[in-house]
Amino acid sequence: MFVVSKLFWMAAQPLSLAFLFVAVALLALIFHGRKTAMSALVASLLILFLTLYTTLGSYALQGLEARFPRPSGDPEALTCMIVLGGAFETEVTTQRGGIEFNQAAERFIEALRLAERFPQSKIFVSGGDGSLSGRYEGDAVASERFFATFGVAPERLIGEPASRTTFENVENSGSLLEQRGLRNCLLITSAFHMPRSIGLFRKAGIDVVPWPVDFRTSGIVTPALDFTQPTLNAQQMATAVREGIGLAAYYVLGRTSALYPAP
């Protein structure tokens, strides 16, 4: 299923889909299907325009981020937190060592902040190598260097380095959390990723407290044309589409009980 999902996303992401429609148009022209070719070309241009030159991706992502609002303040007490992987540039760290973050770095920055404020809390990091090659270290491994750099005692860390997907994050975490008697942990992940994550944890019967971070929209985005930042628009659209596909797929497969989990 992991490989299938990776291959499916290669084709389903917006820019790849636009290219596929161009390929369909060329094939249709070769076989004298001009009407089909024109329809495919129009579809390709429409996808490109909406992806590159509108705020629709950010608008959709904003809706996902708003599903589980940011808490107004820190908890009064904290015994454990779960940090979902996906924040390290593991291809780089595997070769060069060190600590290299991507856009989701706030997952671990927030975990470090909370760890310093609540020095008795445990930090459970779930994240392995999510690449098709399987040649890289995961976030659970890289995070050991990160927390050690800031003086967090290694006995406070619990690593789960086998997970490649969000579903595996949850599937592999349950028994480890139970063995250590950890319950009602904060769940730290990107805000747009929280609905799908919460749906999986609920289905698995693991009680967690949503703690969204890594917000990527202002919260006041409206649908509009935007010719100023096509690269960012494409990235936002791809993230929103991928999360939407993930929500739908997990619901259809019975891995979540709700299509769009809510508080």
PDB file of C-alpha atoms in Angstrom:
ATOM      1  CA  MET A   1       0.000   0.000   0.000  1.00  0.00           C
ATOM      2  CA  PHE A   2       2.892   2.352   0.774  1.00  0.00           C
ATOM      3  CA  VAL A   3       4.402   1.987  -2.701  1.00  0.00           C
ATOM      4  CA  VAL A   4       0.976   2.292  -4.347  1.00  0.00           C
ATOM      5  CA  SER A   5       0.264   5.532  -2.500  1.00  0.00           C
ATOM      6  CA  LYS A   6       3.638   6.970  -3.507  1.00  0.00           C
ATOM      7  CA  LEU A   7       3.153   6.093  -7.174  1.00  0.00           C
ATOM      8  CA  PHE A   8      -0.421   7.376  -7.155  1.00  0.00           C
ATOM      9  CA  TRP A   9       0.665  10.739  -5.770  1.00  0.00           C
ATOM     10  CA  MET A  10       3.338  11.076  -8.448  1.00  0.00           C
ATOM     11  CA  ALA A  11       0.538  11.113 -11.010  1.00  0.00           C
ATOM     12  CA  ALA A  12      -2.203  12.817  -9.008  1.00  0.00           C
ATOM     13  CA  GLN A  13      -0.410  15.977  -7.892  1.00  0.00           C
ATOM     14  CA  PRO A  14      -1.647  19.022  -9.833  1.00  0.00           C
ATOM     15  CA  LEU A  15       1.384  19.729 -12.028  1.00  0.00           C
ATOM     16  CA  SER A  16       1.807  16.048 -12.909  1.00  0.00           C
ATOM     17  CA  LEU A  17      -1.880  15.849 -13.741  1.00  0.00           C
ATOM     18  CA  ALA A  18      -1.529  18.845 -16.062  1.00  0.00           C
ATOM     19  CA  PHE A  19       1.361  17.099 -17.837  1.00  0.00           C
ATOM     20  CA  LEU A  20      -0.671  13.893 -18.178  1.00  0.00           C
ATOM     21  CA  PHE A  21      -3.480  15.828 -19.866  1.00  0.00           C
ATOM     22  CA  VAL A  22      -0.930  17.254 -22.325  1.00  0.00           C
ATOM     23  CA  ALA A  23       0.247  13.714 -23.062  1.00  0.00           C
ATOM     24  CA  VAL A  24      -3.367  12.669 -23.649  1.00  0.00           C
ATOM     25  CA  ALA A  25      -3.815  15.605 -26.019  1.00  0.00           C
ATOM     26  CA  LEU A  26      -0.728  14.632 -28.029  1.00  0.00           C
ATOM     27  CA  LEU A  27      -1.855  11.010 -28.290  1.00  0.00           C
ATOM     28  CA  ALA A  28      -5.305  12.126 -29.361  1.00  0.00           C
ATOM     29  CA  LEU A  29      -3.806  14.265 -32.125  1.00  0.00           C
ATOM     30  CA  ILE A  30      -1.746  11.328 -33.346  1.00  0.00           C
ATOM     31  CA  PHE A  31      -4.878   9.204 -33.599  1.00  0.00           C
ATOM     32  CA  HIS A  32      -6.966  12.023 -35.106  1.00  0.00           C
ATOM     33  CA  GLY A  33      -9.018  12.668 -32.004  1.00  0.00           C
ATOM     34  CA  ARG A  34      -8.989  16.447 -32.248  1.00  0.00           C
ATOM     35  CA  LYS A  35     -12.009  16.968 -30.022  1.00  0.00           C
ATOM     36  CA  THR A  36     -10.463  14.827 -27.284  1.00  0.00           C
ATOM     37  CA  ALA A  37      -7.126  16.582 -27.760  1.00  0.00           C
ATOM     38  CA  MET A  38      -8.717  19.994 -27.357  1.00  0.00           C
ATOM     39  CA  SER A  39     -10.601  18.930 -24.223  1.00  0.00           C
ATOM     40  CA  ALA A  40      -7.450  17.481 -22.656  1.00  0.00           C
ATOM     41  CA  LEU A  41      -5.447  20.596 -23.503  1.00  0.00           C
ATOM     42  CA  VAL A  42      -8.094  22.877 -21.979  1.00  0.00           C
ATOM     43  CA  ALA A  43      -8.122  20.716 -18.827  1.00  0.00           C
ATOM     44  CA  SER A  44      -4.342  20.957 -18.594  1.00  0.00           C
ATOM     45  CA  LEU A  45      -4.339  24.743 -18.965  1.00  0.00           C
ATOM     46  CA  LEU A  46      -7.139  25.100 -16.424  1.00  0.00           C
ATOM     47  CA  ILE A  47      -5.242  23.022 -13.846  1.00  0.00           C
ATOM     48  CA  LEU A  48      -2.082  25.047 -14.456  1.00  0.00           C
ATOM     49  CA  PHE A  49      -3.906  28.356 -14.170  1.00  0.00           C
ATOM     50  CA  LEU A  50      -5.773  27.470 -10.985  1.00  0.00           C
ATOM     51  CA  THR A  51      -2.637  25.983  -9.434  1.00  0.00           C
ATOM     52  CA  LEU A  52      -0.163  28.727 -10.339  1.00  0.00           C
ATOM     53  CA  TYR A  53      -2.186  31.929 -10.510  1.00  0.00           C
ATOM     54  CA  THR A  54      -4.920  31.713  -7.881  1.00  0.00           C
ATOM     55  CA  THR A  55      -5.084  31.476  -4.100  1.00  0.00           C
ATOM     56  CA  LEU A  56      -7.324  28.392  -4.195  1.00  0.00           C
ATOM     57  CA  GLY A  57      -4.590  26.151  -2.802  1.00  0.00           C
ATOM     58  CA  SER A  58      -3.984  28.469   0.154  1.00  0.00           C
ATOM     59  CA  TYR A  59      -7.733  28.844   0.672  1.00  0.00           C
ATOM     60  CA  ALA A  60      -8.204  25.067   0.841  1.00  0.00           C
ATOM     61  CA  LEU A  61      -5.195  24.684   3.117  1.00  0.00           C
ATOM     62  CA  GLN A  62      -6.569  27.402   5.377  1.00  0.00           C
ATOM     63  CA  GLY A  63      -9.746  25.383   5.872  1.00  0.00           C
ATOM     64  CA  LEU A  64      -7.723  22.362   6.966  1.00  0.00           C
ATOM     65  CA  GLU A  65      -5.690  24.501   9.358  1.00  0.00           C
ATOM     66  CA  ALA A  66      -8.822  25.978  10.932  1.00  0.00           C
ATOM     67  CA  ARG A  67     -10.324  22.569  11.740  1.00  0.00           C
ATOM     68  CA  PHE A  68      -8.367  22.227  14.990  1.00  0.00           C
ATOM     69  CA  PRO A  69      -7.528  25.752  16.267  1.00  0.00           C
ATOM     70  CA  ARG A  70      -4.283  26.612  17.994  1.00  0.00           C
ATOM     71  CA  PRO A  71      -4.636  26.402  21.811  1.00  0.00           C
ATOM     72  CA  SER A  72      -4.853  29.768  23.570  1.00  0.00           C
ATOM     73  CA  GLY A  73      -2.177  28.841  26.107  1.00  0.00           C
ATOM     74  CA  ASP A  74       0.090  26.081  27.359  1.00  0.00           C
ATOM     75  CA  PRO A  75      -1.352  23.198  29.390  1.00  0.00           C
ATOM     76  CA  GLU A  76      -1.088  23.400  33.171  1.00  0.00           C
ATOM     77  CA  ALA A  77       0.825  20.126  33.226  1.00  0.00           C
ATOM     78  CA  LEU A  78       2.361  17.893  30.592  1.00  0.00           C
ATOM     79  CA  THR A  79       3.577  14.319  30.888  1.00  0.00           C
ATOM     80  CA  CYS A  80       4.116  13.428  27.232  1.00  0.00           C
ATOM     81  CA  MET A  81       3.991  14.693  23.681  1.00  0.00           C
ATOM     82  CA  ILE A  82       3.884  12.879  20.354  1.00  0.00           C
ATOM     83  CA  VAL A  83       5.748  14.515  17.480  1.00  0.00           C
ATOM     84  CA  LEU A  84       4.959  13.192  14.015  1.00  0.00           C
ATOM     85  CA  GLY A  85       7.889  13.065  11.614  1.00  0.00           C
ATOM     86  CA  GLY A  86       8.227  14.909   8.343  1.00  0.00           C
ATOM     87  CA  ALA A  87      10.232  17.930   9.449  1.00  0.00           C
ATOM     88  CA  PHE A  88      13.804  16.849   8.665  1.00  0.00           C
ATOM     89  CA  GLU A  89      15.520  16.848   5.274  1.00  0.00           C
ATOM     90  CA  THR A  90      16.495  13.246   5.839  1.00  0.00           C
ATOM     91  CA  GLU A  91      18.193  12.802   2.453  1.00  0.00           C
ATOM     92  CA  VAL A  92      20.583  15.587   3.460  1.00  0.00           C
ATOM     93  CA  THR A  93      21.041  14.584   7.101  1.00  0.00           C
ATOM     94  CA  THR A  94      21.764  10.966   6.153  1.00  0.00           C
ATOM     95  CA  GLN A  95      24.693  12.052   3.988  1.00  0.00           C
ATOM     96  CA  ARG A  96      25.932  15.073   5.915  1.00  0.00           C
ATOM     97  CA  GLY A  97      24.762  14.503   9.470  1.00  0.00           C
ATOM     98  CA  GLY A  98      23.788  17.574  11.436  1.00  0.00           C
ATOM     99  CA  ILE A  99      20.309  19.032  11.646  1.00  0.00           C
ATOM    100  CA  GLU A 100      18.555  20.161   8.462  1.00  0.00           C
ATOM    101  CA  PHE A 101      14.883  21.091   8.667  1.00  0.00           C
ATOM    102  CA  ASN A 102      12.239  21.647   6.027  1.00  0.00           C
ATOM    103  CA  GLN A 103       9.142  23.852   6.232  1.00  0.00           C
ATOM    104  CA  ALA A 104       7.622  21.728   9.004  1.00  0.00           C
ATOM    105  CA  ALA A 105      10.454  22.530  11.441  1.00  0.00           C
ATOM    106  CA  GLU A 106       8.039  24.046  13.959  1.00  0.00           C
ATOM    107  CA  ARG A 107       6.939  20.536  14.924  1.00  0.00           C
ATOM    108  CA  PHE A 108      10.269  20.034  16.675  1.00  0.00           C
ATOM    109  CA  ILE A 109      10.836  23.639  17.696  1.00  0.00           C
ATOM    110  CA  GLU A 110       7.533  23.582  19.566  1.00  0.00           C
ATOM    111  CA  ALA A 111       8.375  20.207  21.093  1.00  0.00           C
ATOM    112  CA  LEU A 112      11.678  21.632  22.333  1.00  0.00           C
ATOM    113  CA  ARG A 113       9.937  24.680  23.818  1.00  0.00           C
ATOM    114  CA  LEU A 114       7.475  22.494  25.677  1.00  0.00           C
ATOM    115  CA  ALA A 115      10.205  20.096  26.753  1.00  0.00           C
ATOM    116  CA  GLU A 116      12.098  22.965  28.380  1.00  0.00           C
ATOM    117  CA  ARG A 117       8.987  24.263  30.115  1.00  0.00           C
ATOM    118  CA  PHE A 118       7.908  20.809  31.322  1.00  0.00           C
ATOM    119  CA  PRO A 119      11.208  19.059  32.140  1.00  0.00           C
ATOM    120  CA  GLN A 120       9.527  15.837  33.308  1.00  0.00           C
ATOM    121  CA  SER A 121       7.644  15.277  30.054  1.00  0.00           C
ATOM    122  CA  LYS A 122       8.472  12.467  27.646  1.00  0.00           C
ATOM    123  CA  ILE A 123       8.966  13.135  23.935  1.00  0.00           C
ATOM    124  CA  PHE A 124       7.707  10.426  21.598  1.00  0.00           C
ATOM    125  CA  VAL A 125       8.950  10.897  18.022  1.00  0.00           C
ATOM    126  CA  SER A 126       7.327   8.773  15.327  1.00  0.00           C
ATOM    127  CA  GLY A 127       8.918   8.891  11.903  1.00  0.00           C
ATOM    128  CA  GLY A 128      11.009   6.668   9.669  1.00  0.00           C
ATOM    129  CA  ASP A 129      12.198   6.841   6.087  1.00  0.00           C
ATOM    130  CA  GLY A 130       9.261   7.805   3.900  1.00  0.00           C
ATOM    131  CA  SER A 131      11.154   7.512   0.608  1.00  0.00           C
ATOM    132  CA  LEU A 132      10.675   4.765  -1.948  1.00  0.00           C
ATOM    133  CA  SER A 133      14.363   3.863  -1.764  1.00  0.00           C
ATOM    134  CA  GLY A 134      14.401   3.288   2.008  1.00  0.00           C
ATOM    135  CA  ARG A 135      18.006   4.494   2.183  1.00  0.00           C
ATOM    136  CA  TYR A 136      17.648   7.425   4.544  1.00  0.00           C
ATOM    137  CA  GLU A 137      17.426   7.920   8.284  1.00  0.00           C
ATOM    138  CA  GLY A 138      14.039   8.981   9.590  1.00  0.00           C
ATOM    139  CA  ASP A 139      12.974  11.837  11.838  1.00  0.00           C
ATOM    140  CA  ALA A 140      13.127   9.636  14.943  1.00  0.00           C
ATOM    141  CA  VAL A 141      16.852   9.164  14.362  1.00  0.00           C
ATOM    142  CA  ALA A 142      17.674  12.736  13.312  1.00  0.00           C
ATOM    143  CA  SER A 143      15.686  14.173  16.223  1.00  0.00           C
ATOM    144  CA  GLU A 144      18.055  12.516  18.708  1.00  0.00           C
ATOM    145  CA  ARG A 145      20.818  14.876  17.534  1.00  0.00           C
ATOM    146  CA  PHE A 146      18.475  17.837  17.617  1.00  0.00           C
ATOM    147  CA  PHE A 147      17.304  17.360  21.191  1.00  0.00           C
ATOM    148  CA  ALA A 148      20.781  16.414  22.407  1.00  0.00           C
ATOM    149  CA  THR A 149      22.124  19.694  21.007  1.00  0.00           C
ATOM    150  CA  PHE A 150      19.825  21.567  23.375  1.00  0.00           C
ATOM    151  CA  GLY A 151      20.549  19.422  26.401  1.00  0.00           C
ATOM    152  CA  VAL A 152      17.412  17.289  26.479  1.00  0.00           C
ATOM    153  CA  ALA A 153      18.266  14.083  28.329  1.00  0.00           C
ATOM    154  CA  PRO A 154      18.165  11.014  26.063  1.00  0.00           C
ATOM    155  CA  GLU A 155      16.066   9.068  28.589  1.00  0.00           C
ATOM    156  CA  ARG A 156      13.218  11.500  27.901  1.00  0.00           C
ATOM    157  CA  LEU A 157      13.118  10.497  24.235  1.00  0.00           C
ATOM    158  CA  ILE A 158      11.161   7.594  22.799  1.00  0.00           C
ATOM    159  CA  GLY A 159      11.833   6.919  19.142  1.00  0.00           C
ATOM    160  CA  GLU A 160       9.683   5.004  16.693  1.00  0.00           C
ATOM    161  CA  PRO A 161      11.808   4.833  13.511  1.00  0.00           C
ATOM    162  CA  ALA A 162       9.813   2.396  11.356  1.00  0.00           C
ATOM    163  CA  SER A 163       6.841   4.501  10.213  1.00  0.00           C
ATOM    164  CA  ARG A 164       6.690   5.690   6.592  1.00  0.00           C
ATOM    165  CA  THR A 165       3.148   7.098   6.540  1.00  0.00           C
ATOM    166  CA  THR A 166       0.741   8.766   8.956  1.00  0.00           C
ATOM    167  CA  PHE A 167      -1.186   5.508   9.231  1.00  0.00           C
ATOM    168  CA  GLU A 168       2.000   3.692  10.248  1.00  0.00           C
ATOM    169  CA  ASN A 169       2.786   6.485  12.726  1.00  0.00           C
ATOM    170  CA  VAL A 170      -0.392   5.579  14.583  1.00  0.00           C
ATOM    171  CA  GLU A 171      -0.235   1.835  14.027  1.00  0.00           C
ATOM    172  CA  ASN A 172       3.313   1.587  15.367  1.00  0.00           C
ATOM    173  CA  SER A 173       2.830   4.003  18.261  1.00  0.00           C
ATOM    174  CA  GLY A 174      -0.031   2.370  20.155  1.00  0.00           C
ATOM    175  CA  SER A 175       1.853  -0.484  21.781  1.00  0.00           C
ATOM    176  CA  LEU A 176       4.893   1.651  22.614  1.00  0.00           C
ATOM    177  CA  LEU A 177       2.749   4.268  24.325  1.00  0.00           C
ATOM    178  CA  GLU A 178       0.854   1.599  26.232  1.00  0.00           C
ATOM    179  CA  GLN A 179       4.048  -0.129  27.400  1.00  0.00           C
ATOM    180  CA  ARG A 180       5.241   3.115  28.930  1.00  0.00           C
ATOM    181  CA  GLY A 181       1.882   4.074  30.387  1.00  0.00           C
ATOM    182  CA  LEU A 182       1.669   7.271  28.351  1.00  0.00           C
ATOM    183  CA  ARG A 183      -1.863   8.602  27.848  1.00  0.00           C
ATOM    184  CA  ASN A 184      -3.480  11.829  26.681  1.00  0.00           C
ATOM    185  CA  CYS A 185      -0.260  13.075  25.129  1.00  0.00           C
ATOM    186  CA  LEU A 186      -0.131  16.279  23.134  1.00  0.00           C
ATOM    187  CA  LEU A 187      -0.153  15.487  19.421  1.00  0.00           C
ATOM    188  CA  ILE A 188       2.215  17.875  17.651  1.00  0.00           C
ATOM    189  CA  THR A 189       1.982  18.044  13.878  1.00  0.00           C
ATOM    190  CA  SER A 190       1.316  20.566  11.125  1.00  0.00           C
ATOM    191  CA  ALA A 191      -2.084  22.243  11.402  1.00  0.00           C
ATOM    192  CA  PHE A 192      -3.223  21.099   7.943  1.00  0.00           C
ATOM    193  CA  HIS A 193      -2.235  17.537   8.852  1.00  0.00           C
ATOM    194  CA  MET A 194      -4.126  17.487  12.144  1.00  0.00           C
ATOM    195  CA  PRO A 195      -7.595  16.371  10.900  1.00  0.00           C
ATOM    196  CA  ARG A 196      -6.226  13.225   9.262  1.00  0.00           C
ATOM    197  CA  SER A 197      -3.925  12.482  12.202  1.00  0.00           C
ATOM    198  CA  ILE A 198      -6.682  12.882  14.785  1.00  0.00           C
ATOM    199  CA  GLY A 199      -8.984  10.660  12.728  1.00  0.00           C
ATOM    200  CA  LEU A 200      -6.399   7.881  12.765  1.00  0.00           C
ATOM    201  CA  PHE A 201      -5.650   8.159  16.478  1.00  0.00           C
ATOM    202  CA  ARG A 202      -9.358   8.129  17.321  1.00  0.00           C
ATOM    203  CA  LYS A 203      -9.943   5.049  15.204  1.00  0.00           C
ATOM    204  CA  ALA A 204      -7.043   3.335  16.974  1.00  0.00           C
ATOM    205  CA  GLY A 205      -8.505   4.235  20.377  1.00  0.00           C
ATOM    206  CA  ILE A 206      -5.535   6.381  21.394  1.00  0.00           C
ATOM    207  CA  ASP A 207      -6.511   9.546  23.265  1.00  0.00           C
ATOM    208  CA  VAL A 208      -4.428  12.578  22.289  1.00  0.00           C
ATOM    209  CA  VAL A 209      -4.727  16.347  22.640  1.00  0.00           C
ATOM    210  CA  PRO A 210      -4.397  18.229  19.316  1.00  0.00           C
ATOM    211  CA  TRP A 211      -1.529  20.712  19.322  1.00  0.00           C
ATOM    212  CA  PRO A 212      -1.310  22.142  15.792  1.00  0.00           C
ATOM    213  CA  VAL A 213       1.789  24.006  14.613  1.00  0.00           C
ATOM    214  CA  ASP A 214       3.373  24.927  11.270  1.00  0.00           C
ATOM    215  CA  PHE A 215       0.524  27.106   9.988  1.00  0.00           C
ATOM    216  CA  ARG A 216       1.116  28.001   6.333  1.00  0.00           C
ATOM    217  CA  THR A 217      -1.661  30.497   5.708  1.00  0.00           C
ATOM    218  CA  SER A 218      -2.586  33.818   7.285  1.00  0.00           C
ATOM    219  CA  GLY A 219      -6.092  32.687   8.202  1.00  0.00           C
ATOM    220  CA  ILE A 220      -7.689  35.462   6.126  1.00  0.00           C
ATOM    221  CA  VAL A 221      -7.101  34.133   2.606  1.00  0.00           C
ATOM    222  CA  THR A 222      -9.960  34.569   0.116  1.00  0.00           C
ATOM    223  CA  PRO A 223     -10.277  32.996  -3.364  1.00  0.00           C
ATOM    224  CA  ALA A 224      -8.586  35.390  -5.768  1.00  0.00           C
ATOM    225  CA  LEU A 225      -6.180  35.719  -8.655  1.00  0.00           C
ATOM    226  CA  ASP A 226      -2.527  35.908  -7.649  1.00  0.00           C
ATOM    227  CA  PHE A 227       0.168  36.374 -10.268  1.00  0.00           C
ATOM    228  CA  THR A 228       2.884  37.344  -7.770  1.00  0.00           C
ATOM    229  CA  GLN A 229       3.987  33.954  -6.387  1.00  0.00           C
ATOM    230  CA  PRO A 230       3.206  31.014  -8.695  1.00  0.00           C
ATOM    231  CA  THR A 231       5.762  28.727  -7.043  1.00  0.00           C
ATOM    232  CA  LEU A 232       4.237  29.194  -3.587  1.00  0.00           C
ATOM    233  CA  ASN A 233       0.711  28.876  -4.999  1.00  0.00           C
ATOM    234  CA  ALA A 234       1.657  25.553  -6.597  1.00  0.00           C
ATOM    235  CA  GLN A 235       3.167  24.296  -3.346  1.00  0.00           C
ATOM    236  CA  GLN A 236       0.082  25.264  -1.344  1.00  0.00           C
ATOM    237  CA  MET A 237      -2.226  23.618  -3.864  1.00  0.00           C
ATOM    238  CA  ALA A 238      -0.188  20.415  -3.892  1.00  0.00           C
ATOM    239  CA  THR A 239      -0.220  20.237  -0.083  1.00  0.00           C
ATOM    240  CA  ALA A 240      -3.975  20.817   0.097  1.00  0.00           C
ATOM    241  CA  VAL A 241      -4.739  18.278  -2.648  1.00  0.00           C
ATOM    242  CA  ARG A 242      -2.492  15.669  -1.072  1.00  0.00           C
ATOM    243  CA  GLU A 243      -4.135  16.100   2.315  1.00  0.00           C
ATOM    244  CA  GLY A 244      -7.603  15.928   0.768  1.00  0.00           C
ATOM    245  CA  ILE A 245      -6.721  12.704  -1.036  1.00  0.00           C
ATOM    246  CA  GLY A 246      -5.308  11.308   2.206  1.00  0.00           C
ATOM    247  CA  LEU A 247      -8.485  12.107   4.131  1.00  0.00           C
ATOM    248  CA  ALA A 248     -10.661  10.476   1.477  1.00  0.00           C
ATOM    249  CA  ALA A 249      -8.438   7.411   1.087  1.00  0.00           C
ATOM    250  CA  TYR A 250      -8.218   6.709   4.814  1.00  0.00           C
ATOM    251  CA  TYR A 251     -11.971   7.052   5.189  1.00  0.00           C
ATOM    252  CA  VAL A 252     -12.702   4.718   2.253  1.00  0.00           C
ATOM    253  CA  LEU A 253     -10.197   2.177   3.582  1.00  0.00           C
ATOM    254  CA  GLY A 254     -11.840   2.277   7.008  1.00  0.00           C
ATOM    255  CA  ARG A 255      -8.804   3.725   8.725  1.00  0.00           C
ATOM    256  CA  THR A 256     -10.800   6.690  10.027  1.00  0.00           C
ATOM    257  CA  SER A 257     -14.415   6.882  11.141  1.00  0.00           C
ATOM    258  CA  ALA A 258     -15.078  10.331   9.688  1.00  0.00           C
ATOM    259  CA  LEU A 259     -14.262  11.789   6.292  1.00  0.00           C
ATOM    260  CA  TYR A 260     -13.327  15.118   7.838  1.00  0.00           C
ATOM    261  CA  PRO A 261     -12.595  14.688  11.563  1.00  0.00           C
ATOM    262  CA  ALA A 262     -13.501  17.614  13.800  1.00  0.00           C
ATOM    263  CA  PRO A 263     -12.916  18.586  17.452  1.00  0.00           C
TER     264      PRO A 263
END
